[in-house]
mmCIF file of C-alpha atoms in Angstrom:
data_model
loop_
_atom_site.group_PDB
_atom_site.id
_atom_site.type_symbol
_atom_site.label_atom_id
_atom_site.label_comp_id
_atom_site.label_asym_id
_atom_site.label_seq_id
_atom_site.Cartn_x
_atom_site.Cartn_y
_atom_site.Cartn_z
ATOM 1 C CA UNK A 254 -10.405 15.116 7.377
ATOM 2 C CA UNK A 255 -6.640 13.250 7.694
ATOM 3 C CA UNK A 256 -5.744 11.967 11.144
ATOM 4 C CA UNK A 257 -5.812 15.569 12.534
ATOM 5 C CA UNK A 258 -4.963 16.136 16.566
ATOM 6 C CA UNK A 259 -7.176 18.225 18.400
ATOM 7 C CA UNK A 260 -9.570 18.436 15.172
ATOM 8 C CA UNK A 261 -11.757 14.949 15.730
ATOM 9 C CA UNK A 262 -10.985 12.336 12.827
ATOM 10 C CA UNK A 263 -9.336 8.946 13.657
ATOM 11 C CA UNK A 264 -6.889 10.371 16.622
ATOM 12 C CA UNK A 265 -10.044 11.753 18.716
ATOM 13 C CA UNK A 266 -12.145 8.611 18.359
ATOM 14 C CA UNK A 267 -9.254 5.587 19.352
ATOM 15 C CA UNK A 268 -7.916 6.652 22.722
ATOM 16 C CA UNK A 269 -7.888 2.955 24.127
ATOM 17 C CA UNK A 270 -4.820 2.934 26.073
ATOM 18 C CA UNK A 271 -3.317 -0.741 24.377
ATOM 19 C CA UNK A 272 -0.138 -1.452 24.769
ATOM 20 C CA UNK A 273 2.229 -1.015 21.826
ATOM 21 C CA UNK A 274 4.537 -3.805 22.618
ATOM 22 C CA UNK A 275 2.083 -5.910 24.171
ATOM 23 C CA UNK A 276 -0.578 -5.481 21.025
ATOM 24 C CA UNK A 277 -0.747 -7.264 17.339
ATOM 25 C CA UNK A 278 -3.897 -5.421 16.586
ATOM 26 C CA UNK A 279 -3.694 -2.778 14.412
ATOM 27 C CA UNK A 280 -6.240 -0.300 15.784
ATOM 28 C CA UNK A 281 -4.325 -0.336 19.063
ATOM 29 C CA UNK A 282 -1.197 0.718 17.483
ATOM 30 C CA UNK A 283 -3.054 3.133 15.958
ATOM 31 C CA UNK A 284 -4.933 4.030 19.445
ATOM 32 C CA UNK A 285 -1.013 4.616 21.235
ATOM 33 C CA UNK A 286 0.148 6.558 18.259
ATOM 34 C CA UNK A 287 -3.085 9.036 18.062
ATOM 35 C CA UNK A 288 -2.727 9.024 22.054
ATOM 36 C CA UNK A 289 0.979 10.040 21.547
ATOM 37 C CA UNK A 290 -0.249 12.592 18.939
ATOM 38 C CA UNK A 291 -2.483 14.405 21.061
ATOM 39 C CA UNK A 292 -0.537 14.673 24.227
ATOM 40 C CA UNK A 293 2.224 16.528 21.900
ATOM 41 C CA UNK A 294 0.230 18.619 19.744
ATOM 42 C CA UNK A 295 1.186 16.896 16.532
ATOM 43 C CA UNK A 296 -0.076 16.372 12.841
ATOM 44 C CA UNK A 297 0.135 13.658 11.027
ATOM 45 C CA UNK A 298 1.067 14.397 7.555
ATOM 46 C CA UNK A 299 -1.903 13.469 5.242
ATOM 47 C CA UNK A 300 -0.147 10.676 3.318
ATOM 48 C CA UNK A 301 0.682 8.666 6.492
ATOM 49 C CA UNK A 302 -2.781 9.594 7.752
ATOM 50 C CA UNK A 303 -3.934 7.845 4.494
ATOM 51 C CA UNK A 304 -1.754 4.638 5.263
ATOM 52 C CA UNK A 305 -3.022 4.597 8.437
ATOM 53 C CA UNK A 306 -6.757 4.093 6.963
ATOM 54 C CA UNK A 307 -5.783 2.158 4.503
ATOM 55 C CA UNK A 308 -4.307 -0.372 6.493
ATOM 56 C CA UNK A 309 -7.104 -0.086 8.713
ATOM 57 C CA UNK A 310 -9.568 -0.539 6.216
ATOM 58 C CA UNK A 311 -7.518 -4.119 5.206
ATOM 59 C CA UNK A 312 -7.887 -5.080 8.681
ATOM 60 C CA UNK A 313 -11.320 -4.595 8.728
ATOM 61 C CA UNK A 314 -12.176 -6.373 5.455
ATOM 62 C CA UNK A 315 -9.460 -9.303 6.107
ATOM 63 C CA UNK A 316 -11.147 -10.090 9.497
ATOM 64 C CA UNK A 317 -14.874 -10.133 7.933
ATOM 65 C CA UNK A 318 -13.003 -13.562 6.373
ATOM 66 C CA UNK A 319 -10.478 -14.309 8.858
ATOM 67 C CA UNK A 320 -11.817 -12.963 12.434
ATOM 68 C CA UNK A 321 -8.123 -13.905 13.493
ATOM 69 C CA UNK A 322 -6.439 -11.689 10.577
ATOM 70 C CA UNK A 323 -3.981 -9.315 12.048
ATOM 71 C CA UNK A 324 -2.161 -6.463 9.811
ATOM 72 C CA UNK A 325 0.840 -6.426 12.263
ATOM 73 C CA UNK A 326 1.409 -10.260 12.335
ATOM 74 C CA UNK A 327 1.159 -10.420 8.075
ATOM 75 C CA UNK A 328 3.576 -7.387 8.252
ATOM 76 C CA UNK A 329 5.977 -8.045 10.615
ATOM 77 C CA UNK A 330 8.208 -10.051 8.675
ATOM 78 C CA UNK A 331 8.530 -7.727 5.844
ATOM 79 C CA UNK A 332 9.204 -4.773 8.453
ATOM 80 C CA UNK A 333 11.888 -6.895 10.365
ATOM 81 C CA UNK A 334 13.950 -7.674 7.107
ATOM 82 C CA UNK A 335 13.474 -3.843 6.568
ATOM 83 C CA UNK A 336 15.021 -3.423 9.593
ATOM 84 C CA UNK A 337 17.756 -5.678 9.280
ATOM 85 C CA UNK A 338 18.822 -5.159 5.925
ATOM 86 C CA UNK A 339 18.421 -1.056 6.118
ATOM 87 C CA UNK A 340 22.500 0.322 7.099
ATOM 88 C CA UNK A 341 21.763 3.742 7.580
ATOM 89 C CA UNK A 342 22.376 5.323 10.607
ATOM 90 C CA UNK A 343 19.190 5.741 11.456
ATOM 91 C CA UNK A 344 18.192 2.750 11.126
ATOM 92 C CA UNK A 345 20.900 1.188 13.030
ATOM 93 C CA UNK A 346 19.781 3.329 15.870
ATOM 94 C CA UNK A 347 16.103 2.343 16.088
ATOM 95 C CA UNK A 348 16.931 -1.461 15.618
ATOM 96 C CA UNK A 349 19.127 -1.007 18.501
ATOM 97 C CA UNK A 350 16.699 0.711 20.607
ATOM 98 C CA UNK A 351 14.069 -1.742 19.525
ATOM 99 C CA UNK A 352 16.468 -4.827 20.467
ATOM 100 C CA UNK A 353 18.179 -3.536 23.856
ATOM 101 C CA UNK A 354 16.219 -1.121 25.549
ATOM 102 C CA UNK A 355 13.448 -2.381 27.941
ATOM 103 C CA UNK A 356 10.587 -0.488 26.456
ATOM 104 C CA UNK A 357 11.486 -0.244 22.766
ATOM 105 C CA UNK A 358 11.637 3.599 23.194
#
């Protein structure tokens, strides 16, 4: 069962309410995503749900070796480089909002 809103699964179990901008904990980010999905009755496509599960598993496995490992901290430089190098209007808009708007919305 992929991340289905309203149908149990990951989305129904990770509603801790941590701030996305204030956390580098992947499960905190997934929790925020789950809250938004539930609020808007949105189903995440299975492909993306599998990616979230894989990243959560990666962080869980890595934290058994290094308690301080954070997927988001490790992925941040790559994601930032993608944002800065992609010239599409959609990506420019996302970058503009992240940088210029206080809530990053």
